PDB file of C-alpha atoms in Angstrom:
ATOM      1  CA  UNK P   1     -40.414 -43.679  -0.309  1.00  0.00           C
ATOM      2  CA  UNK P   2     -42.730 -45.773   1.483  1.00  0.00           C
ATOM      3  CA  UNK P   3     -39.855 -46.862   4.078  1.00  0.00           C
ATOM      4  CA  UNK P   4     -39.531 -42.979   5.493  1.00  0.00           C
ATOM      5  CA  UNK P   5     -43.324 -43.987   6.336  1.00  0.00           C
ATOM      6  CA  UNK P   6     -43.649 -46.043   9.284  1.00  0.00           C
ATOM      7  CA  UNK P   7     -45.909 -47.397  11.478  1.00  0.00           C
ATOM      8  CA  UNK P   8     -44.964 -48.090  15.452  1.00  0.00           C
ATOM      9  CA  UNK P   9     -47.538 -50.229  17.764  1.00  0.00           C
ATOM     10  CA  UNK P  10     -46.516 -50.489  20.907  1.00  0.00           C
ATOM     11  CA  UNK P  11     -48.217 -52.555  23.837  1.00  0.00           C
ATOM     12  CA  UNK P  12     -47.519 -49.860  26.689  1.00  0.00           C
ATOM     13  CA  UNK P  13     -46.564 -50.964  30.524  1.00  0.00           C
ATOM     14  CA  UNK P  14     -49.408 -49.141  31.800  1.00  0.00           C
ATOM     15  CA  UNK P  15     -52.733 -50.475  33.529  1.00  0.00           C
ATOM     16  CA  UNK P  16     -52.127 -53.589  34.754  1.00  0.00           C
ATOM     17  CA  UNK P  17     -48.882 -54.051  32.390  1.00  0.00           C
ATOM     18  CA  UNK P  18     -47.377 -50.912  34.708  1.00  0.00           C
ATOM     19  CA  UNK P  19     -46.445 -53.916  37.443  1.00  0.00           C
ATOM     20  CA  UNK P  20     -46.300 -57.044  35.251  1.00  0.00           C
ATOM     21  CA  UNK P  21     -45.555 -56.949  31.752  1.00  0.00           C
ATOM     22  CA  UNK P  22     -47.491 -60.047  31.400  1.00  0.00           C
ATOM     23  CA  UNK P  23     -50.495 -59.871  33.239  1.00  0.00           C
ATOM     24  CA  UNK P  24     -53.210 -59.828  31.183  1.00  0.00           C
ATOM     25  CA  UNK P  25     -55.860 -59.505  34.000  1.00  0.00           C
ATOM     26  CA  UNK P  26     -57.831 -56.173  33.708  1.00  0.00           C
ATOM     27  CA  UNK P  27     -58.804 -56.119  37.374  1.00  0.00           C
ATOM     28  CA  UNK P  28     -55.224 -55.946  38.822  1.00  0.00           C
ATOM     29  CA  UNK P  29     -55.011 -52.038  39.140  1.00  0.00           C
ATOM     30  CA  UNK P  30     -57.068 -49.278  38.420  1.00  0.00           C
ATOM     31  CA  UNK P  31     -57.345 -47.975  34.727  1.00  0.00           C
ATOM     32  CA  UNK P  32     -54.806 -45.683  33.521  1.00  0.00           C
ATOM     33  CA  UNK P  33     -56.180 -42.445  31.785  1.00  0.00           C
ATOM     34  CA  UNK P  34     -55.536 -41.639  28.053  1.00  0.00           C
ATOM     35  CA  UNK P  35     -53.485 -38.842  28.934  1.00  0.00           C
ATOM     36  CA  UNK P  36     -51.269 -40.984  31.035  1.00  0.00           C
ATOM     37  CA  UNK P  37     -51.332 -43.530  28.162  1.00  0.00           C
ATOM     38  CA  UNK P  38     -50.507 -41.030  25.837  1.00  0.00           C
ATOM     39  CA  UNK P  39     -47.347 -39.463  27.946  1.00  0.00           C
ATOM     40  CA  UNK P  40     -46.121 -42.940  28.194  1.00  0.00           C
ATOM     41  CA  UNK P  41     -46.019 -43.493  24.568  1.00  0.00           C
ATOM     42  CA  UNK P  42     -44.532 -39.961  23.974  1.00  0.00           C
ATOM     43  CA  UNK P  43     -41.601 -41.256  26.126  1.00  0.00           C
ATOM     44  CA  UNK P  44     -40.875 -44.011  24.435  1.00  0.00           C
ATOM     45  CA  UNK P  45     -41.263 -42.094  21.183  1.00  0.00           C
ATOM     46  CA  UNK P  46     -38.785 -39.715  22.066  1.00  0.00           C
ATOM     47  CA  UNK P  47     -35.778 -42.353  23.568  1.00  0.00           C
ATOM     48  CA  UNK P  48     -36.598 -44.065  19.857  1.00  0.00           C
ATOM     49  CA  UNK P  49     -35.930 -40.472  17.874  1.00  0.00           C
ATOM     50  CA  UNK P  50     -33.229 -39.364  20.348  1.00  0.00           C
ATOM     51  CA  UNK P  51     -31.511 -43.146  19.424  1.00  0.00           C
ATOM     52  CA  UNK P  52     -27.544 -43.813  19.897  1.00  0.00           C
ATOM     53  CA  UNK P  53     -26.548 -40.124  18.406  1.00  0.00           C
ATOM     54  CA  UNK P  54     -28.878 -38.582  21.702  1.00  0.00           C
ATOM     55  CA  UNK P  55     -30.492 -36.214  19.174  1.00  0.00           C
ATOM     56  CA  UNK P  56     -32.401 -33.110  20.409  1.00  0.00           C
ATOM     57  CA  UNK P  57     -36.076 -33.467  20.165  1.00  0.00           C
ATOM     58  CA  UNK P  58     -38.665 -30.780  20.327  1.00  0.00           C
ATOM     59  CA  UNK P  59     -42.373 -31.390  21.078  1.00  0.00           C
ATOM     60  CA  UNK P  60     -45.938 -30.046  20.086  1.00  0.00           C
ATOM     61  CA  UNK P  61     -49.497 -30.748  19.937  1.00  0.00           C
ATOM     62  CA  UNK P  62     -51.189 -31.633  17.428  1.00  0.00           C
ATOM     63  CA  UNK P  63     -54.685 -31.812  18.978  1.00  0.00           C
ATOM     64  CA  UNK P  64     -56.723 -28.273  19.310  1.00  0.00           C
ATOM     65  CA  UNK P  65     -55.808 -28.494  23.474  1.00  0.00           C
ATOM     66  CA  UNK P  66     -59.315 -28.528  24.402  1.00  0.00           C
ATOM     67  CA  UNK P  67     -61.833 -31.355  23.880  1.00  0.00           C
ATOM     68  CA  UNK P  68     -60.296 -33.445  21.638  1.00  0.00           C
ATOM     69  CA  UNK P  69     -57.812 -36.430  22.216  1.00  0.00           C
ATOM     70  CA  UNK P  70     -53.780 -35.712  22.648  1.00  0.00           C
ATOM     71  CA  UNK P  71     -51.839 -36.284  19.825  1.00  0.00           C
ATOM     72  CA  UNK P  72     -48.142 -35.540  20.091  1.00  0.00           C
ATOM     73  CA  UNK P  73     -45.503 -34.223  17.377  1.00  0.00           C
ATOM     74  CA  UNK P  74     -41.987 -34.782  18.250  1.00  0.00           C
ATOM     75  CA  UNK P  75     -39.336 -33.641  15.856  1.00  0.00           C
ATOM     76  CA  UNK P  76     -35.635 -33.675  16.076  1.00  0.00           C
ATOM     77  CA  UNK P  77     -33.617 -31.030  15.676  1.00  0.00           C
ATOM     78  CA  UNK P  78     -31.906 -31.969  12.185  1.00  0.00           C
ATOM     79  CA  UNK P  79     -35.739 -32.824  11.105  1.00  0.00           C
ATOM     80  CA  UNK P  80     -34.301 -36.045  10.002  1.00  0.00           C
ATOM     81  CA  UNK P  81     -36.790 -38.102  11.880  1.00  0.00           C
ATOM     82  CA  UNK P  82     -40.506 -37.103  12.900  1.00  0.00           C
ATOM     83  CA  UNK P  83     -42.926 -38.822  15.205  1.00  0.00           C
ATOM     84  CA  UNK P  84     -46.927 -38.616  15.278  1.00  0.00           C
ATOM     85  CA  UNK P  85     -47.912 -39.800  18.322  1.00  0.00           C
ATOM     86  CA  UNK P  86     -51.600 -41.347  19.466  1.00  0.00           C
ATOM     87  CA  UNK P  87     -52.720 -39.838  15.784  1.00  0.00           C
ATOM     88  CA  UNK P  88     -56.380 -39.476  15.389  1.00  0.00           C
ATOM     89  CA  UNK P  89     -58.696 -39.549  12.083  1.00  0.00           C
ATOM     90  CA  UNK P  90     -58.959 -35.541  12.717  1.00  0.00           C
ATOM     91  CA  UNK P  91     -55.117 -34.948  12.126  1.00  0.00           C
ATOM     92  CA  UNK P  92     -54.427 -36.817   9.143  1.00  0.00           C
ATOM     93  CA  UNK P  93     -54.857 -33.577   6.753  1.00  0.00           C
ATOM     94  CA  UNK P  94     -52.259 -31.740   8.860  1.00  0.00           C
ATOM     95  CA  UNK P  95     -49.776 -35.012   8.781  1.00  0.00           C
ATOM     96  CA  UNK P  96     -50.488 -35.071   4.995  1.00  0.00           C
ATOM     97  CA  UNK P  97     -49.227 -31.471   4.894  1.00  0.00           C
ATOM     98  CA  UNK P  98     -46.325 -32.373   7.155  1.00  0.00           C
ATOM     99  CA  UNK P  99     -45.400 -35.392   4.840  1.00  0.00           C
ATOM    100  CA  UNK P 100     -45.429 -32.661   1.995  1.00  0.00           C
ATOM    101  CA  UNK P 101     -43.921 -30.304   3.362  1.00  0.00           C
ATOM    102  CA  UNK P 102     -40.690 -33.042   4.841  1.00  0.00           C
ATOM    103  CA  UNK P 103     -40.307 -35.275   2.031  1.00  0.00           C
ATOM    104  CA  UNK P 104     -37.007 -36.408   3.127  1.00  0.00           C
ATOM    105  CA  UNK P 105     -38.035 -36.776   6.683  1.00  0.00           C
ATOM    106  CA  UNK P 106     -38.645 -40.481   8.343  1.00  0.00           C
ATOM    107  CA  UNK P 107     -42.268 -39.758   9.629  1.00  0.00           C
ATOM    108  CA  UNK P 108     -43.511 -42.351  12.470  1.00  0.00           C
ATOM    109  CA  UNK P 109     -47.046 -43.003  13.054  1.00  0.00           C
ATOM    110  CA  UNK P 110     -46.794 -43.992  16.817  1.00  0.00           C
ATOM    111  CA  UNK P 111     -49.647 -46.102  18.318  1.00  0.00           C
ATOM    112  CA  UNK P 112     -52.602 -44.859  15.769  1.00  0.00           C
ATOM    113  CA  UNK P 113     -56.341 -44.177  17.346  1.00  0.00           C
ATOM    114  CA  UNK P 114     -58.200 -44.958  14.261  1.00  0.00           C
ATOM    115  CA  UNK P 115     -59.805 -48.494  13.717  1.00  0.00           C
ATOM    116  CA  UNK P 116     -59.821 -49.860  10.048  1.00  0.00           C
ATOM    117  CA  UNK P 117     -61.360 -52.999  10.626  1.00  0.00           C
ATOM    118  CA  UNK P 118     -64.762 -54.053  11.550  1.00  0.00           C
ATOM    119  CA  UNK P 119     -66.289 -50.463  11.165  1.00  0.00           C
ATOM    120  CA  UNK P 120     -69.485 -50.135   9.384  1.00  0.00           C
ATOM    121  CA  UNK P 121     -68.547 -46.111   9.170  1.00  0.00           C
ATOM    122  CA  UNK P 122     -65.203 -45.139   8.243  1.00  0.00           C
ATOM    123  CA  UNK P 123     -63.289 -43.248  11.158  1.00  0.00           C
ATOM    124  CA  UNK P 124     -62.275 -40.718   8.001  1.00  0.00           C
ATOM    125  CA  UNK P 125     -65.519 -40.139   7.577  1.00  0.00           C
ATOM    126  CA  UNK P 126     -66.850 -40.144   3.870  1.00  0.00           C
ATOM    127  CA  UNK P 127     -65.886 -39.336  -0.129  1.00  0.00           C
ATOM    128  CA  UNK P 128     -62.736 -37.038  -1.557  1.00  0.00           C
ATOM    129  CA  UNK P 129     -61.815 -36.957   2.684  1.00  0.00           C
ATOM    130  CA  UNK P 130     -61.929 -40.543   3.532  1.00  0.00           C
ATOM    131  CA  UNK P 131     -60.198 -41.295  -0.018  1.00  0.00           C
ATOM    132  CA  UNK P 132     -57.411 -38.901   0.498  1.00  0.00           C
ATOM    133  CA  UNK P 133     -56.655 -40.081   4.018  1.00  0.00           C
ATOM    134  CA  UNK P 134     -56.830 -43.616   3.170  1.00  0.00           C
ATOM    135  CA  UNK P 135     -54.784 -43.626   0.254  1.00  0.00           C
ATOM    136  CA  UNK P 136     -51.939 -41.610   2.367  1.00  0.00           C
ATOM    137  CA  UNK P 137     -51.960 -44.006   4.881  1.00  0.00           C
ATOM    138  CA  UNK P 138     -51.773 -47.299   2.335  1.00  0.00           C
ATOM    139  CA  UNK P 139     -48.006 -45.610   1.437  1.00  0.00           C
ATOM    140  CA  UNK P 140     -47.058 -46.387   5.667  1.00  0.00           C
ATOM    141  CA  UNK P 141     -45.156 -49.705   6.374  1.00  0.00           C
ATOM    142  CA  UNK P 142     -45.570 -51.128   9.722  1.00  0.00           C
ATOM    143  CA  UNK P 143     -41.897 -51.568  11.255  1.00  0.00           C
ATOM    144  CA  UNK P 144     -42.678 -52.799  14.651  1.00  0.00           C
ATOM    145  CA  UNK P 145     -46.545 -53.489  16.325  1.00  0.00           C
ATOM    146  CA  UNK P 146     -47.237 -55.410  19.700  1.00  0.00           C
ATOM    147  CA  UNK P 147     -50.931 -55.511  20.187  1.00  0.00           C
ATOM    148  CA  UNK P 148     -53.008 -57.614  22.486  1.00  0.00           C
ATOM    149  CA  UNK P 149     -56.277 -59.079  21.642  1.00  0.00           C
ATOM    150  CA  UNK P 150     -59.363 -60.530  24.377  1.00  0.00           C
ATOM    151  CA  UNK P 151     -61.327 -63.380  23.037  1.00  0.00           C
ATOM    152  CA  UNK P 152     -64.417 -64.081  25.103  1.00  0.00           C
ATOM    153  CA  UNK P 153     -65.523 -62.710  28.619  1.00  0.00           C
ATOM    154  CA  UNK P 154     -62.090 -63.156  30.316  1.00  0.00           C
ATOM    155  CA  UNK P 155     -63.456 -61.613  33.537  1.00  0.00           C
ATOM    156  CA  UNK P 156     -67.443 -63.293  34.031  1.00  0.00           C
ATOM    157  CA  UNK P 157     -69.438 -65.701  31.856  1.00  0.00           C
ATOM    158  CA  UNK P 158     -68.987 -66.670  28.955  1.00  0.00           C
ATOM    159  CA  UNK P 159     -71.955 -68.638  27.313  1.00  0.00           C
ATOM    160  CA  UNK P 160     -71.872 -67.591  23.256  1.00  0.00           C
ATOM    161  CA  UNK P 161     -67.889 -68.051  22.502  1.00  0.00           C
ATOM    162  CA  UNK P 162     -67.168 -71.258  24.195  1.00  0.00           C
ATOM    163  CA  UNK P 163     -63.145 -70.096  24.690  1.00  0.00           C
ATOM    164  CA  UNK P 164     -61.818 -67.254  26.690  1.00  0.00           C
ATOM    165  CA  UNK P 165     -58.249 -66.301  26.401  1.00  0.00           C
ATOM    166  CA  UNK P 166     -55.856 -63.623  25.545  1.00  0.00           C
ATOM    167  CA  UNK P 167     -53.210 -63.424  22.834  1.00  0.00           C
ATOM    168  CA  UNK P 168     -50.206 -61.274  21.605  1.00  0.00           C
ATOM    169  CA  UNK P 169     -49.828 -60.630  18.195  1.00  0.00           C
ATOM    170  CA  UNK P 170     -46.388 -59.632  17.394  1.00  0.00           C
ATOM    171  CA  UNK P 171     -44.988 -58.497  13.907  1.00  0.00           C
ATOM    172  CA  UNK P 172     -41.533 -56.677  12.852  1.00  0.00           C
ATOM    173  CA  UNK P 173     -40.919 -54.757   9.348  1.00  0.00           C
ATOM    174  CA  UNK P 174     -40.853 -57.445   6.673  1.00  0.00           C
ATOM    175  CA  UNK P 175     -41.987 -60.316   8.644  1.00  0.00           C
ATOM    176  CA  UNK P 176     -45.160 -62.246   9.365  1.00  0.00           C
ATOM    177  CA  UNK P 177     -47.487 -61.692  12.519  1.00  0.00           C
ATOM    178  CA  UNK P 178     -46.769 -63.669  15.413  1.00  0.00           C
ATOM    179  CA  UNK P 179     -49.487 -65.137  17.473  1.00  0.00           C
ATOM    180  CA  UNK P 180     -49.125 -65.967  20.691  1.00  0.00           C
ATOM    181  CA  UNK P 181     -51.202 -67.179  23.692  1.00  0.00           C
ATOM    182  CA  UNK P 182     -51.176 -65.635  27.168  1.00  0.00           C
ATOM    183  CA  UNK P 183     -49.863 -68.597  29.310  1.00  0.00           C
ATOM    184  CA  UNK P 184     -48.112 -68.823  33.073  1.00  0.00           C
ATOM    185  CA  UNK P 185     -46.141 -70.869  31.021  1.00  0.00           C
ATOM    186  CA  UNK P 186     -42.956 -69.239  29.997  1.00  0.00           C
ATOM    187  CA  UNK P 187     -41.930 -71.853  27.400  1.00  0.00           C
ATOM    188  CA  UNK P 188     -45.431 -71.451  25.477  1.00  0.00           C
ATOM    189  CA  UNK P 189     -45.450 -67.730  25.402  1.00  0.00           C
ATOM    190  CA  UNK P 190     -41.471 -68.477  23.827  1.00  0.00           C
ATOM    191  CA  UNK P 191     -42.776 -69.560  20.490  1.00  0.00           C
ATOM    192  CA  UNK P 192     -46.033 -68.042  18.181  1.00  0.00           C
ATOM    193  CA  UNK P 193     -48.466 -70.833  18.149  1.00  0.00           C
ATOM    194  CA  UNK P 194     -48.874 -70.020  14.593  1.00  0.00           C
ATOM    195  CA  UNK P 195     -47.469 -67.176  11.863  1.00  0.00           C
ATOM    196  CA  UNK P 196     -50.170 -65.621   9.539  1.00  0.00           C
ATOM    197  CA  UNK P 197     -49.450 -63.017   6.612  1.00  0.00           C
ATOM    198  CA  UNK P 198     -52.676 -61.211   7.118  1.00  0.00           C
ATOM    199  CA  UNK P 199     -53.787 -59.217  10.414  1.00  0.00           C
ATOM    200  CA  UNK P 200     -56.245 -62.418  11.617  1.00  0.00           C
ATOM    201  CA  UNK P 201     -60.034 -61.185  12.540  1.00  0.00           C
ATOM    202  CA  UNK P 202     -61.556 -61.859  15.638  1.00  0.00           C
ATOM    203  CA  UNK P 203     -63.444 -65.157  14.445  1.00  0.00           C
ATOM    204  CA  UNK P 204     -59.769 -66.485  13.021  1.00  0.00           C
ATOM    205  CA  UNK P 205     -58.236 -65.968  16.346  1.00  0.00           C
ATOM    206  CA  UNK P 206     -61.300 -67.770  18.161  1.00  0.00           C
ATOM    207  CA  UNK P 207     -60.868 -70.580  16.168  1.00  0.00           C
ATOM    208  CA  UNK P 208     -57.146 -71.080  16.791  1.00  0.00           C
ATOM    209  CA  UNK P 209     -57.749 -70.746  20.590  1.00  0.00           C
ATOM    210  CA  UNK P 210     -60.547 -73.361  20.337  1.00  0.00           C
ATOM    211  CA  UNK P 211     -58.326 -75.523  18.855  1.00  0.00           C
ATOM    212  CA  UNK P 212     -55.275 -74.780  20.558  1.00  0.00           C
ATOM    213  CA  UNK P 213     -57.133 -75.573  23.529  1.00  0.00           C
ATOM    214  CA  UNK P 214     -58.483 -78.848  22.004  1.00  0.00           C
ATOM    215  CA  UNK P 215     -55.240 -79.803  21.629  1.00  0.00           C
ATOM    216  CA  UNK P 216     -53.697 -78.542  25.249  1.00  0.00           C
ATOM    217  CA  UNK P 217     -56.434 -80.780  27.315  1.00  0.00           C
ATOM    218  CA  UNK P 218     -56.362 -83.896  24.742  1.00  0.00           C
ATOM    219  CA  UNK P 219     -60.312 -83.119  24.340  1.00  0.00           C
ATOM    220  CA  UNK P 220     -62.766 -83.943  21.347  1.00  0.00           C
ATOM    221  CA  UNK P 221     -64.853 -80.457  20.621  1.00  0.00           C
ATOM    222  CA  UNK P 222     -67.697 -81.984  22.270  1.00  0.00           C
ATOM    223  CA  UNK P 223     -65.837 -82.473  25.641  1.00  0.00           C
ATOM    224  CA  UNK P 224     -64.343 -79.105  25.627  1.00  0.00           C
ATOM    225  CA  UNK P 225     -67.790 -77.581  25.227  1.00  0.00           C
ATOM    226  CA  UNK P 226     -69.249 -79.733  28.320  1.00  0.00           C
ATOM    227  CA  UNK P 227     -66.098 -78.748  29.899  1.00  0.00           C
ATOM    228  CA  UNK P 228     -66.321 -75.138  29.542  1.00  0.00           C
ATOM    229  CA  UNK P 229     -70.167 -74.886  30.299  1.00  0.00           C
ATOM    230  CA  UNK P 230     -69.193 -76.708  33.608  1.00  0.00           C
ATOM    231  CA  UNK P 231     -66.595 -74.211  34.337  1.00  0.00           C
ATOM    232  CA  UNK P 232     -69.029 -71.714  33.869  1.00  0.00           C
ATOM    233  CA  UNK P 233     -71.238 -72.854  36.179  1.00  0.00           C
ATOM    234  CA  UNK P 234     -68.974 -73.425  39.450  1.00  0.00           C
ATOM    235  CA  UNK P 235     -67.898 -69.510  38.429  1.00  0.00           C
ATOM    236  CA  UNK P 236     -71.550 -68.503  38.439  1.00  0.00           C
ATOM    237  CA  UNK P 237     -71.963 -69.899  42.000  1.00  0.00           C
ATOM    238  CA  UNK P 238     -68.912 -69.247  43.371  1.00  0.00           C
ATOM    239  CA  UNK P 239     -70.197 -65.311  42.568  1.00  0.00           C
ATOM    240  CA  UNK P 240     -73.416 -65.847  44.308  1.00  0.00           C
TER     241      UNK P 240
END
């Protein structure tokens, strides 16, 4: 059962990505809106439905239209397969209904909005409802998620975390996440510096770029602080 529940995380070529794949600099281009974001992803969700067989796919919204963020439905026409797109925490009763109501349909969960880690409030708000919803969602198995992750100020100073840097955390269905560090180096960006089971928090991914870094400049921890802080400085004056 729990493989006709998936979960799809994609990394969309939008922003400054819509140019460069790779660039992880925020300042390239101007911001793309969550509409635009969302339209993107709702392409991609359909070529993935439509696959080799070119199946017919109808759309909907899921979203009440008017204030609230877009969240697509795309269906094909045999209702074999089933795609969710940018769902929200206000939804999930109606995809539990659709999951009822489909049992033999592959649903995809495409690009989710909610956050599950590091809130002190549950997005699904509280009791029997945040229960219900998170129990439904334990029964999805991520298949494919691309996500990209900013540790320190990559764009001005950056006194508290020492390291700044941005990695790629890559994992597949039945495989281990992937972490890999943003380089101009094609060869490093090749290979995961390192493989972890578990989703790694924020502090866990600080560390490994602190020592990855280390390790890159031949530094003791010491030096790389000094280092940094004097960085930090010629980028304060240079903004003067």
């Amino acid at each position: 059962r729990g493989r006709n529940l998936q979960v799809v995380e994609w990394l969309l070529p939008v922003n400054q990505r819509r140019v460069d794949f790779l660039t992880t600099d925020p300042t390239v281009v101007e911001p793309t809106s969550t509409f635009e974001e969302f339209r993107v992803a709702s392409t991609l969700a359909s070529v993935l439905l439509e696959g080799s067989e070119e199946r017919e796919i109808s759309s909907a919204r899921l979203d009440d239209g008017i204030d609230s963020e877009p969240v697509g439905l795309l269906r094909t026409e045999d209702r074999r397969f089933m795609a969710v797109v940018f769902p929200t925490a206000d939804v999930v009763e109606r995809i539990i209904k659709l999951a009822e109501a489909n049992r033999d349909t592959t649903i995809l969960l495409v690009n989710p909005q909610w956050t599950t880690q590091g809130n002190i409030v549950s997005d699904f708000g509280f009791g029997f409802r945040r229960k219900r919803a998170e129990e439904f969602l334990s029964r999805f198995e991520s298949s494919y998620s691309l996500v990209e992750r900013r540790i320190g100020n990559n764009i001005g100073p950056n006194f508290n975390n020492g390291v700044r840097g941005v990695v790629r955390l890559l994992k597949s269905s039945q495989r281990d996440w992937q972490i890999h560090i943003m380089s101009n180096n094609i060869g490093t960006l090749r290979q995961p510096v390192v493989v972890r089971k578990a989703y790694p928090s924020y502090g866990e991914l600080c560390s490994l770029l602190t020592a990855y870094e280390i390790r890159r400049r031949g530094l003791t921890m010491d030096q790389l602080r000094d280092s940094l802080k004097e960085k930090d400085k010629q980028r304060r004056q240079r903004g003067k």
